[in-house]
Structures are given as structure tokens and as C-alpha cells.
Tab-separated table of C-alpha atoms and ligand atoms in Angstrom:
chain	number	residue	atom	x	y	z
A	1	MET	CA	-6.466	-16.608	-97.999
A	2	ARG	CA	-4.550	-17.539	-94.724
A	3	ARG	CA	-2.262	-19.573	-96.440
A	4	PHE	CA	-1.370	-16.736	-98.921
A	5	CYS	CA	-0.766	-14.442	-96.043
A	6	LEU	CA	1.503	-16.946	-94.453
A	7	ASP	CA	3.499	-17.575	-97.783
A	8	ARG	CA	3.825	-13.894	-98.332
A	9	ARG	CA	6.315	-13.607	-95.442
A	10	TYR	CA	8.541	-15.932	-97.410
A	11	PHE	CA	8.363	-14.182	-100.881
A	12	PRO	CA	10.123	-11.009	-100.392
A	13	THR	CA	9.438	-8.010	-102.735
A	14	ALA	CA	11.710	-7.396	-105.807
A	15	PRO	CA	14.395	-5.342	-103.847
A	16	GLY	CA	14.207	-8.007	-101.135
A	17	ILE	CA	15.200	-10.639	-103.527
A	18	TRP	CA	18.229	-8.823	-104.602
A	19	ILE	CA	19.411	-8.189	-101.239
A	20	LEU	CA	18.864	-11.672	-100.100
A	21	ALA	CA	20.719	-12.993	-103.271
A	22	PHE	CA	23.658	-10.743	-102.477
A	23	LEU	CA	23.917	-11.870	-98.888
A	24	ALA	CA	23.675	-15.578	-100.071
A	25	ALA	CA	26.435	-15.055	-102.600
A	26	GLY	CA	28.747	-13.964	-99.840
A	27	SER	CA	27.708	-16.682	-97.524
A	28	ALA	CA	28.756	-20.414	-97.476
A	29	PHE	CA	25.192	-21.250	-96.461
A	30	PRO	CA	22.907	-21.148	-99.541
A	31	LEU	CA	19.871	-18.894	-100.094
A	32	SER	CA	17.627	-22.150	-100.126
A	33	GLN	CA	18.493	-22.960	-96.500
A	34	ALA	CA	18.508	-19.216	-95.352
A	35	LYS	CA	14.656	-19.128	-95.412
A	36	GLU	CA	14.013	-22.833	-94.276
A	37	LEU	CA	12.594	-23.212	-90.706
A	38	PRO	CA	15.573	-23.967	-88.336
A	39	PHE	CA	16.055	-27.204	-86.781
A	40	ARG	CA	15.227	-25.721	-83.297
A	41	THR	CA	11.746	-24.672	-84.615
A	42	LEU	CA	11.130	-27.920	-86.385
A	43	ALA	CA	12.169	-30.070	-83.481
A	44	LYS	CA	9.983	-28.104	-81.222
A	45	LYS	CA	6.943	-29.102	-83.204
A	46	LYS	CA	7.866	-32.761	-82.677
A	47	GLY	CA	8.355	-32.135	-78.942
A	48	ILE	CA	12.027	-32.297	-78.705
A	49	LEU	CA	14.988	-30.012	-78.400
A	50	PHE	CA	17.783	-30.007	-81.083
A	51	GLY	CA	21.428	-29.156	-80.522
A	52	SER	CA	24.970	-29.854	-80.735
A	53	ALA	CA	28.217	-30.141	-79.005
A	54	ILE	CA	29.793	-26.712	-79.047
A	55	ARG	CA	33.184	-25.096	-78.476
A	56	ALA	CA	33.588	-21.629	-76.919
A	57	ARG	CA	36.661	-20.894	-79.057
A	58	ALA	CA	34.743	-21.470	-82.138
A	59	ILE	CA	31.825	-19.497	-81.166
A	60	GLU	CA	34.383	-16.581	-80.608
A	61	GLU	CA	36.519	-17.057	-83.594
A	62	ASP	CA	34.171	-18.323	-86.468
A	63	PRO	CA	31.278	-16.151	-87.335
A	64	GLU	CA	29.755	-18.829	-89.678
A	65	TYR	CA	30.008	-21.477	-86.935
A	66	SER	CA	28.346	-19.198	-84.375
A	67	LYS	CA	25.696	-17.925	-86.714
A	68	PHE	CA	24.463	-21.440	-87.578
A	69	ALA	CA	24.512	-22.529	-83.874
A	70	ALA	CA	22.650	-19.367	-82.865
A	71	LYS	CA	19.978	-19.843	-85.410
A	72	GLN	CA	19.630	-23.562	-85.566
A	73	PHE	CA	19.803	-24.889	-81.870
A	74	SER	CA	17.672	-24.925	-78.872
A	75	ILE	CA	20.125	-26.886	-76.570
A	76	LEU	CA	24.035	-27.002	-76.399
A	77	THR	CA	26.517	-29.367	-74.848
A	78	PRO	CA	29.891	-27.955	-74.274
A	79	GLU	CA	32.232	-30.380	-76.007
A	80	ASN	CA	35.065	-29.777	-73.714
A	81	ASP	CA	34.578	-26.607	-71.928
A	82	PHE	CA	32.793	-28.016	-68.820
A	83	LYS	CA	35.240	-30.893	-68.374
A	84	PHE	CA	37.294	-31.295	-65.343
A	85	ASP	CA	40.593	-30.132	-66.917
A	86	ALA	CA	38.895	-27.074	-68.279
A	87	LEU	CA	37.288	-25.710	-65.138
A	88	HIS	CA	39.701	-26.935	-62.547
A	89	PRO	CA	43.171	-26.619	-64.000
A	90	GLU	CA	44.960	-26.502	-60.617
A	91	GLU	CA	43.881	-27.751	-57.033
A	92	SER	CA	43.287	-24.309	-55.766
A	93	ARG	CA	42.027	-22.696	-59.006
A	94	PHE	CA	39.057	-22.940	-61.041
A	95	ASP	CA	38.642	-21.371	-64.374
A	96	PHE	CA	35.176	-20.648	-65.713
A	97	THR	CA	36.170	-18.230	-68.577
A	98	ARG	CA	35.255	-20.506	-71.451
A	99	ALA	CA	32.500	-22.167	-69.757
A	100	ASP	CA	30.768	-18.846	-68.936
A	101	GLN	CA	31.023	-17.709	-72.542
A	102	VAL	CA	29.080	-20.776	-73.593
A	103	VAL	CA	26.403	-19.954	-71.076
A	104	ALA	CA	26.288	-16.160	-72.302
A	105	PHE	CA	25.869	-17.446	-75.835
A	106	ALA	CA	22.952	-19.799	-74.899
A	107	LYS	CA	21.272	-16.982	-72.946
A	108	LYS	CA	21.570	-14.407	-75.744
A	109	HIS	CA	20.033	-17.042	-77.927
A	110	ARG	CA	17.438	-18.380	-75.716
A	111	GLN	CA	19.064	-21.969	-75.640
A	112	LEU	CA	19.462	-24.447	-72.849
A	113	VAL	CA	22.848	-26.136	-71.886
A	114	ARG	CA	23.633	-29.557	-70.997
A	115	GLY	CA	26.607	-29.884	-68.425
A	116	HIS	CA	29.231	-32.224	-69.631
A	117	THR	CA	30.681	-33.909	-67.345
A	118	LEU	CA	31.405	-33.969	-63.764
A	119	VAL	CA	32.858	-37.636	-63.406
A	120	TRP	CA	34.814	-39.063	-66.298
A	121	HIS	CA	37.699	-41.447	-66.061
A	122	ASN	CA	39.417	-40.379	-69.492
A	123	PRO	CA	43.013	-38.985	-68.568
A	124	GLU	CA	42.738	-36.352	-71.713
A	125	ALA	CA	40.035	-34.702	-69.671
A	126	LEU	CA	41.816	-34.676	-66.467
A	127	PRO	CA	44.547	-32.317	-65.228
A	128	ASP	CA	47.771	-33.898	-64.097
A	129	TRP	CA	47.279	-32.641	-60.401
A	130	VAL	CA	44.436	-35.113	-60.177
A	131	LYS	CA	46.303	-37.966	-61.776
A	132	ASN	CA	48.862	-37.995	-59.023
A	133	PRO	CA	49.243	-41.720	-58.198
A	134	ASP	CA	50.089	-41.176	-54.568
A	135	ARG	CA	46.690	-39.944	-53.488
A	136	THR	CA	44.720	-41.953	-51.218
A	137	PRO	CA	41.135	-43.156	-51.990
A	138	ALA	CA	39.890	-40.611	-49.079
A	139	GLU	CA	41.887	-37.757	-50.736
A	140	LEU	CA	40.521	-38.507	-54.207
A	141	LYS	CA	36.937	-38.595	-52.630
A	142	LYS	CA	37.514	-35.360	-50.998
A	143	LEU	CA	38.706	-33.570	-54.229
A	144	LEU	CA	35.918	-34.960	-56.351
A	145	GLN	CA	33.347	-33.816	-53.829
A	146	ASN	CA	34.838	-30.444	-53.720
A	147	HIS	CA	35.039	-30.332	-57.716
A	148	ILE	CA	31.411	-31.377	-57.944
A	149	LYS	CA	30.213	-28.929	-55.222
A	150	SER	CA	32.100	-26.001	-56.696
A	151	VAL	CA	30.984	-26.610	-60.236
A	152	LEU	CA	27.518	-27.083	-59.483
A	153	LEU	CA	27.299	-24.191	-57.361
A	154	HIS	CA	28.960	-21.990	-59.824
A	155	PHE	CA	26.255	-22.813	-62.354
A	156	SER	CA	23.339	-22.575	-59.928
A	157	LYS	CA	24.384	-19.022	-59.192
A	158	THR	CA	25.198	-17.920	-62.687
A	159	ALA	CA	23.170	-20.059	-65.140
A	160	ASN	CA	19.981	-21.037	-63.142
A	161	GLY	CA	17.371	-22.224	-65.696
A	162	VAL	CA	20.062	-22.268	-68.475
A	163	VAL	CA	22.322	-25.159	-67.486
A	164	VAL	CA	19.399	-27.440	-66.703
A	165	SER	CA	20.962	-31.017	-66.713
A	166	TRP	CA	24.207	-32.675	-66.420
A	167	ASP	CA	26.003	-35.824	-67.489
A	168	VAL	CA	27.042	-36.505	-64.029
A	169	ILE	CA	29.005	-39.810	-64.361
A	170	ASN	CA	30.097	-40.389	-67.985
A	171	GLU	CA	31.226	-43.802	-69.603
A	172	ALA	CA	31.640	-45.841	-66.247
A	173	PHE	CA	31.183	-49.290	-68.031
A	174	ASP	CA	33.571	-51.143	-70.245
A	175	GLU	CA	32.549	-53.083	-73.253
A	176	GLU	CA	32.305	-56.239	-71.294
A	177	GLY	CA	29.566	-54.507	-69.066
A	178	ASN	CA	31.961	-54.199	-66.005
A	179	PHE	CA	32.049	-51.018	-63.846
A	180	ARG	CA	35.428	-49.719	-65.014
A	181	GLN	CA	38.251	-50.797	-62.441
A	182	ASP	CA	40.977	-48.880	-64.498
A	183	SER	CA	39.003	-45.616	-63.693
A	184	ILE	CA	40.848	-43.471	-61.185
A	185	TRP	CA	37.424	-42.820	-59.647
A	186	ALA	CA	37.019	-46.583	-59.013
A	187	ARG	CA	39.794	-46.251	-56.265
A	188	ILE	CA	37.228	-44.152	-54.228
A	189	GLU	CA	34.774	-46.987	-54.304
A	190	PRO	CA	35.195	-49.991	-56.429
A	191	ASP	CA	31.515	-51.246	-56.190
A	192	GLY	CA	29.699	-49.493	-59.042
A	193	PHE	CA	26.250	-49.306	-57.231
A	194	LYS	CA	27.795	-47.644	-54.149
A	195	PHE	CA	29.910	-45.172	-56.378
A	196	PHE	CA	26.777	-43.970	-58.325
A	197	SER	CA	24.674	-43.827	-55.328
A	198	TRP	CA	27.269	-41.589	-53.601
A	199	VAL	CA	27.755	-39.266	-56.571
A	200	TYR	CA	23.957	-38.665	-57.570
A	201	ARG	CA	22.896	-38.421	-53.960
A	202	LEU	CA	25.696	-35.643	-53.502
A	203	SER	CA	25.025	-33.787	-56.812
A	204	HIS	CA	21.156	-33.791	-55.949
A	205	ARG	CA	21.809	-32.451	-52.711
A	206	ILE	CA	23.776	-29.606	-53.904
A	207	ALA	CA	21.591	-28.743	-57.083
A	208	PRO	CA	18.246	-30.254	-56.516
A	209	LYS	CA	16.650	-28.568	-59.414
A	210	LEU	CA	18.908	-30.209	-62.030
A	211	LYS	CA	18.039	-33.281	-64.151
A	212	LEU	CA	20.916	-35.824	-63.503
A	213	TYR	CA	22.014	-38.095	-66.477
A	214	TYR	CA	24.188	-41.071	-66.958
A	215	ASN	CA	25.980	-40.964	-70.362
A	216	ASP	CA	27.648	-43.683	-72.336
A	217	TYR	CA	28.292	-44.911	-75.943
A	218	GLY	CA	27.796	-48.267	-77.441
A	219	ILE	CA	24.500	-48.852	-75.729
A	220	GLU	CA	22.396	-48.433	-78.846
A	221	ALA	CA	22.118	-52.294	-79.742
A	222	PRO	CA	21.756	-55.224	-77.295
A	223	GLY	CA	24.701	-56.580	-75.685
A	224	LYS	CA	26.533	-56.939	-72.350
A	225	LYS	CA	27.268	-53.176	-71.944
A	226	THR	CA	23.766	-52.115	-72.692
A	227	GLU	CA	22.461	-54.755	-70.213
A	228	ALA	CA	24.784	-53.859	-67.438
A	229	VAL	CA	23.752	-50.101	-67.923
A	230	PHE	CA	20.134	-51.077	-67.844
A	231	ARG	CA	20.486	-53.086	-64.756
A	232	MET	CA	22.472	-50.311	-62.883
A	233	MET	CA	19.805	-47.655	-63.916
A	234	ARG	CA	17.042	-50.110	-62.619
A	235	ARG	CA	18.850	-50.752	-59.308
A	236	LEU	CA	19.482	-46.998	-58.871
A	237	LYS	CA	15.837	-46.289	-59.607
A	238	GLN	CA	14.506	-48.999	-57.340
A	239	ALA	CA	16.664	-47.601	-54.497
A	240	GLY	CA	15.290	-44.290	-54.869
A	241	VAL	CA	18.680	-42.594	-55.996
A	242	PRO	CA	18.147	-39.312	-57.794
A	243	ILE	CA	19.074	-40.274	-61.380
A	244	HIS	CA	16.748	-38.730	-63.770
A	245	GLY	CA	17.943	-39.489	-67.385
A	246	ILE	CA	20.253	-41.363	-69.727
A	247	GLY	CA	22.203	-40.128	-72.620
A	248	PHE	CA	22.734	-42.567	-75.510
A	249	GLN	CA	25.807	-40.929	-77.087
A	250	THR	CA	25.015	-42.876	-80.457
A	251	HIS	CA	28.508	-42.513	-81.924
A	252	GLY	CA	28.957	-44.560	-84.867
A	253	SER	CA	31.228	-45.054	-87.834
A	254	SER	CA	31.423	-47.233	-91.175
A	255	GLY	CA	31.943	-50.626	-89.757
A	256	TRP	CA	31.020	-49.887	-86.065
A	257	ASN	CA	27.661	-49.171	-84.419
A	258	THR	CA	25.921	-49.401	-87.891
A	259	ASP	CA	22.865	-51.280	-86.979
A	260	LEU	CA	20.255	-49.138	-85.065
A	261	SER	CA	17.224	-51.279	-85.940
A	262	GLU	CA	16.741	-52.476	-82.187
A	263	PHE	CA	17.462	-48.961	-80.636
A	264	PRO	CA	13.745	-47.954	-80.538
A	265	GLY	CA	13.041	-51.043	-78.353
A	266	ILE	CA	16.073	-50.379	-76.094
A	267	LEU	CA	14.928	-46.892	-75.494
A	268	LYS	CA	11.474	-48.297	-74.629
A	269	ARG	CA	12.956	-50.399	-71.822
A	270	PHE	CA	14.694	-47.420	-70.346
A	271	ASP	CA	11.925	-45.312	-70.733
A	272	LYS	CA	9.743	-47.659	-68.607
A	273	LEU	CA	12.162	-47.143	-65.884
A	274	GLY	CA	11.064	-43.620	-65.601
A	275	LEU	CA	14.020	-42.237	-66.992
A	276	ARG	CA	14.404	-39.241	-69.611
A	277	ILE	CA	16.095	-39.878	-72.542
A	278	THR	CA	18.650	-37.934	-74.607
A	279	ILE	CA	20.580	-38.739	-77.913
A	280	SER	CA	23.455	-36.974	-76.704
A	281	GLU	CA	26.546	-37.208	-78.913
A	282	MET	CA	25.241	-38.360	-82.316
A	283	ASP	CA	27.680	-38.768	-85.138
A	284	TYR	CA	28.820	-41.155	-87.897
A	285	SER	CA	32.237	-41.108	-89.157
A	286	ILE	CA	33.061	-42.355	-92.709
A	287	PRO	CA	36.251	-42.796	-94.839
A	288	THR	CA	37.800	-39.538	-95.739
A	289	PRO	CA	37.955	-37.655	-98.097
A	290	ALA	CA	34.409	-38.112	-97.833
A	291	THR	CA	33.403	-38.244	-101.561
A	292	SER	CA	31.709	-41.603	-101.753
A	293	THR	CA	27.963	-41.205	-102.428
A	294	LYS	CA	27.351	-44.569	-100.885
A	295	ASP	CA	29.077	-43.651	-97.584
A	296	LEU	CA	27.350	-40.177	-97.372
A	297	GLU	CA	23.975	-41.960	-97.890
A	298	GLN	CA	24.800	-44.449	-95.316
A	299	GLN	CA	25.639	-41.788	-92.971
A	300	ALA	CA	22.420	-39.845	-93.682
A	301	ARG	CA	20.481	-43.100	-93.132
A	302	ILE	CA	22.047	-43.691	-89.789
A	303	TYR	CA	21.308	-39.878	-88.525
A	304	ALA	CA	17.775	-40.408	-89.597
A	305	GLU	CA	17.494	-43.649	-87.702
A	306	ALA	CA	18.832	-42.281	-84.451
A	307	LEU	CA	16.484	-39.098	-84.849
A	308	LYS	CA	13.458	-41.430	-85.429
A	309	ALA	CA	14.260	-43.655	-82.563
A	310	CYS	CA	14.311	-40.524	-80.192
A	311	LEU	CA	11.005	-39.510	-81.621
A	312	SER	CA	9.668	-42.976	-81.108
A	313	VAL	CA	9.530	-42.609	-77.243
A	314	ASN	CA	7.832	-39.737	-75.335
A	315	SER	CA	10.471	-39.462	-72.867
A	316	CYS	CA	12.999	-38.415	-75.446
A	317	GLN	CA	14.021	-34.779	-74.556
A	318	ALA	CA	16.539	-33.756	-77.021
A	319	PHE	CA	18.486	-34.845	-80.089
A	320	ILE	CA	22.159	-33.638	-79.861
A	321	THR	CA	24.966	-34.060	-82.342
A	322	TRP	CA	28.572	-34.184	-81.595
A	323	GLY	CA	29.533	-30.969	-83.563
A	324	PHE	CA	27.540	-29.960	-86.841
A	325	THR	CA	30.455	-29.247	-89.228
A	326	ASP	CA	33.235	-31.124	-90.291
A	327	ARG	CA	35.439	-27.763	-90.012
A	328	THR	CA	35.616	-28.365	-86.256
A	329	LEU	CA	36.389	-31.958	-85.978
A	330	TRP	CA	38.979	-33.412	-83.621
A	331	GLU	CA	40.699	-36.008	-85.582
A	332	GLY	CA	41.847	-37.999	-82.351
A	333	ASN	CA	38.101	-39.040	-82.046
A	334	PHE	CA	38.311	-41.405	-85.159
A	335	LYS	CA	40.343	-44.353	-86.394
A	336	GLU	CA	42.876	-43.312	-89.079
A	337	GLY	CA	41.314	-42.370	-92.461
A	338	PHE	CA	37.976	-41.665	-91.033
A	339	GLY	CA	36.128	-38.618	-90.125
A	340	ALA	CA	33.581	-36.134	-91.686
A	341	SER	CA	31.068	-37.268	-89.021
A	342	THR	CA	28.672	-34.388	-89.079
A	343	TYR	CA	25.876	-33.272	-91.370
A	344	LEU	CA	27.704	-30.104	-92.833
A	345	ASP	CA	31.038	-30.237	-94.660
A	346	SER	CA	33.949	-28.101	-93.671
A	347	GLU	CA	32.623	-25.235	-95.833
A	348	MET	CA	29.465	-25.573	-93.963
A	349	LYS	CA	27.585	-27.053	-96.899
A	350	PRO	CA	24.847	-29.532	-96.159
A	351	LYS	CA	25.582	-33.219	-96.730
A	352	PRO	CA	22.874	-35.878	-97.123
A	353	ALA	CA	22.519	-36.187	-93.521
A	354	PHE	CA	21.413	-32.707	-93.253
A	355	ARG	CA	18.449	-33.172	-95.443
A	356	ALA	CA	17.767	-36.630	-93.911
A	357	LEU	CA	17.376	-34.967	-90.579
A	358	ARG	CA	14.980	-32.282	-91.986
A	359	ARG	CA	12.809	-34.861	-93.617
A	360	VAL	CA	12.388	-36.743	-90.346
A	361	LEU	CA	11.424	-33.535	-88.659
A	362	THR	CA	9.051	-32.155	-91.386
A	363	LYS	CA	7.237	-35.642	-91.938
A	364	LYS	CA	3.673	-35.444	-90.906
B	1	G3I	O1	42.627	-27.203	-78.390
B	1	G3I	C1	43.920	-27.760	-78.099
B	1	G3I	C2	44.744	-27.250	-79.035
B	1	G3I	O2	45.160	-25.874	-78.646
B	1	G3I	C3	46.151	-28.174	-78.774
B	1	G3I	O3	47.201	-27.638	-79.580
B	1	G3I	C4	45.841	-29.517	-79.022
B	1	G3I	C5	46.994	-30.561	-78.968
B	1	G3I	O4	46.803	-31.795	-78.273
B	1	G3I	O5	44.875	-30.098	-78.404
B	1	G3I	C6	43.568	-29.269	-78.448
B	1	G3I	O6	42.749	-29.655	-77.488
B	1	G3I	C7	42.339	-31.077	-77.792
B	1	G3I	C8	40.729	-30.917	-78.047
B	1	G3I	O7	39.985	-32.056	-77.806
B	1	G3I	C9	40.297	-30.101	-79.183
B	1	G3I	O8	39.160	-30.157	-79.585
B	1	G3I	C10	42.713	-31.967	-76.520
B	1	G3I	O9	43.895	-32.217	-76.637
B	1	G3I	C11	41.708	-33.143	-76.571
B	1	G3I	O10	41.912	-33.942	-75.410
B	1	G3I	C12	40.341	-32.963	-76.783
B	1	G3I	O11	39.731	-34.041	-76.950
B	1	G3I	C13	38.231	-34.148	-76.594
B	1	G3I	C14	38.098	-35.507	-75.841
B	1	G3I	O12	36.676	-35.795	-75.714
B	1	G3I	C15	38.758	-35.581	-74.494
B	1	G3I	O13	38.160	-34.478	-73.813
B	1	G3I	C16	37.312	-34.211	-78.009
B	1	G3I	O14	37.484	-32.849	-78.500
B	1	G3I	C17	35.856	-34.406	-77.534
B	1	G3I	O15	35.190	-34.495	-78.809
B	1	G3I	C18	35.894	-35.882	-76.864
B	1	G3I	O16	34.512	-36.000	-76.434
B	1	G3I	C19	34.038	-37.199	-76.003
B	1	G3I	C20	32.895	-36.821	-75.069
B	1	G3I	O17	33.442	-36.019	-74.038
B	1	G3I	C21	32.420	-38.240	-74.250
B	1	G3I	N1	32.162	-39.106	-75.153
B	1	G3I	C22	33.062	-39.578	-76.465
B	1	G3I	C23	33.338	-38.192	-77.079
B	1	G3I	C24	34.201	-38.449	-78.401
B	1	G3I	O18	35.530	-38.943	-77.885
């Protein structure tokens, strides 16, 4: 009887069927998905948050994009809108317009936001005024300190309880496991441990409620880089530095980072350090045009494996993909001839990876 009552909610009356059919005909998202429980609900039952990188501009300009994001996600990572170049375009001017749009969207749809990112060396995400080579290390230190302070205070005031965590330092290690010496920030302090300690203690002093993460790619399989990051996290924890979590970006592509068989074991090692874990930028690019069933199935398998790895450790907080539709990919992210890295195609139609994720989340 109880079951029947529950089911009734999903079986509309005759006029209801016609209205829904009419709505589905005009939507790229088919009726069969319209009545399925959203990712955020399924993920909640498994004890995790589910989300995606998000662009304020796409939320504003693309109704299908924003509708999907509003319905499906419990956590958002601003893909670019919280980066240094976006927030601090001139030395004496901050611009929180786009960032605040992301926060407003999250508030409206009862979602959390992961700040991304305060300290990243990538010149694409730094404004020209920072890249001035004449700056002394002391000047660089002062400007980074000012940036971190202003940004964290802004969100503490305007997004308390919404922006709950930050990728404080992003991608500080090279493939060989060295603390990147070519980073502009290494000029402040070339010793990785001292640099991390300074940045995390500073951030914690300014915003003590936030969960502070380190975030990197290419650490999902054993190797020099994975080991170097592990050792740094262990050392920081042992020294009592306030670092609370680690983001495994989990970018991959046909031919790169395709083997996630050791990922659960790696997550367990970090979990034992007392760190929270997030799958922070999951995607998997394949040759384009993405018409090969074999490639699409491979992509689906990798998405499912990454999600399963997250579910295998108690400390995994969230599964976040780097975008959710091939409509908003930035081609510069991939090697030539590759792309289609998300689980919806550019018309918002589900790819095998979409179904694979749902299967993992609905499995008892
Ligand atoms: O929007 C402008 C457009 O108006 C302009 O005409 C065009 C010309 O260059 O640029 C467009 O902006 C680009 C933006 O992506 C669009 O999405 C920026 O130039 C470009 O620098 C920016 O790249 C971003 C990149 O980080 C650097 O910030 C990517 O979107 C973003 O996906 C990528 O994200 C990184 C994570 O932060 C860290 N981990 C790796 C990940 C993927 O590379």
C-alpha cells in the first residue's frame, strides 16, 4: 500500500501526462530523465555531495545549463570566476561581480560552493600586474597576503556557510614530485613546506571556519608526484598546520590517466592522515567527434570508477566534475583532436557516462 502511494506521485493523471509530454518535446532533456531523482538526491543517500564546475556567464545566458545545474547539484566549483585574474584584475581593484552571481545562484538553489583557487602559478589565471618580473619576493608576499585576506574576508561576509571550503594552493608540484620552482609564488619562499605552512596558517587565521584544501591532478595512480604530495600532506599534518582536505582532480583522457585501479588504495592512505577527500575536477576527454561507442564506453567506465573510489572511503565529501555538458568546454584544456569530456553532449543529451554515474549511485 505504502509503495503504491509513493509511486502515485510519479504517475501523473491523464492531463498531467499530456502536459509533461508537451514540455519534454520542447526540451533537450528527455521526459525519462525529467522524473528521475537528481544526482544531488542520489548522492545524499550515499553520504556525499555531487556537483560540477560552473560558469557564471553560462548560468546567466543559457537556461538549459542553469536549469540542469540548479536541479542536479548540491555543490558548485566556480570554474574560473574565483581565480586571481577574475577577482583582482588591477592592483587596487577587486571585482566580485561574477563570483557573487555564482554565490547568489547557490543560495537560491541551496547549494554549497568550493572556492577555487587562491594560490595558483598558471599565468593564464594571473593578471598582468602580478606577473611584473621586477617585483621583489617581499613585494610578492605582500600582494599575495593582501589578495588572500581580501578574498576570504569578502566571502566570509557575503557567503558565510555557502562558500565552505577553498582550494587554497593548487597544483604546486611538478610531474617529478618537486615543489615547482618555476612558479611565480616560489619566489616568495622556495621551500615547499615553509611556503605551504605560511599560506595555510594565514588563511586559517583569516577564515577559521573554512575547510582548507590542497588540489592537484595526476595523483590518482602511484608515482613520484603522488608520493611527494602524500609526504607533504603528512608533514603538514604532523606539524599541526591547518590543512583539512585534498582534492584529487581526476582529469583523464584516452591514453592518459586511464588506470584508476589503485585509486581507492591511494585515497585510503590520505584518509588515514585525517584529511577530507574530494574528487574535485573529474573529466575524461576522448577523440572528437565523439562517435565511437568504444570511447564513450571507456569514458563511462572511468567516470564510474572514480565515483566508486570516492564512495570507498568515509572521508570523501564530494564528487565534482569539471563541467557537465560538452557545450561549455574550453578546447584549450585538451590536446588537439580530443574533447567531449563530460557526461552530457552539447545538446544536453546523456552520454553513457551519465547512466554509469547513476548506476553507481543507485546500486544498493
Ligand atoms: O571567456 C573568454 C573569452 O571571452 C575570450 O574570448 C577567450 C579568448 O582567449 O578566452 C575566454 O576565457 C578563457 C576561459 O578559460 C574560458 O573558459 C580563458 O582565456 C582561459 O584562460 C580559461 O581557461 C581556464 C583555465 O583553467 C585557466 O584558468 C579553463 O576554462 C579552466 O577549465 C581551467 O581549469 C583548470 C583548473 O582551474 C585547475 N585544474 C586544471 C583545470 C583544467 O585545465
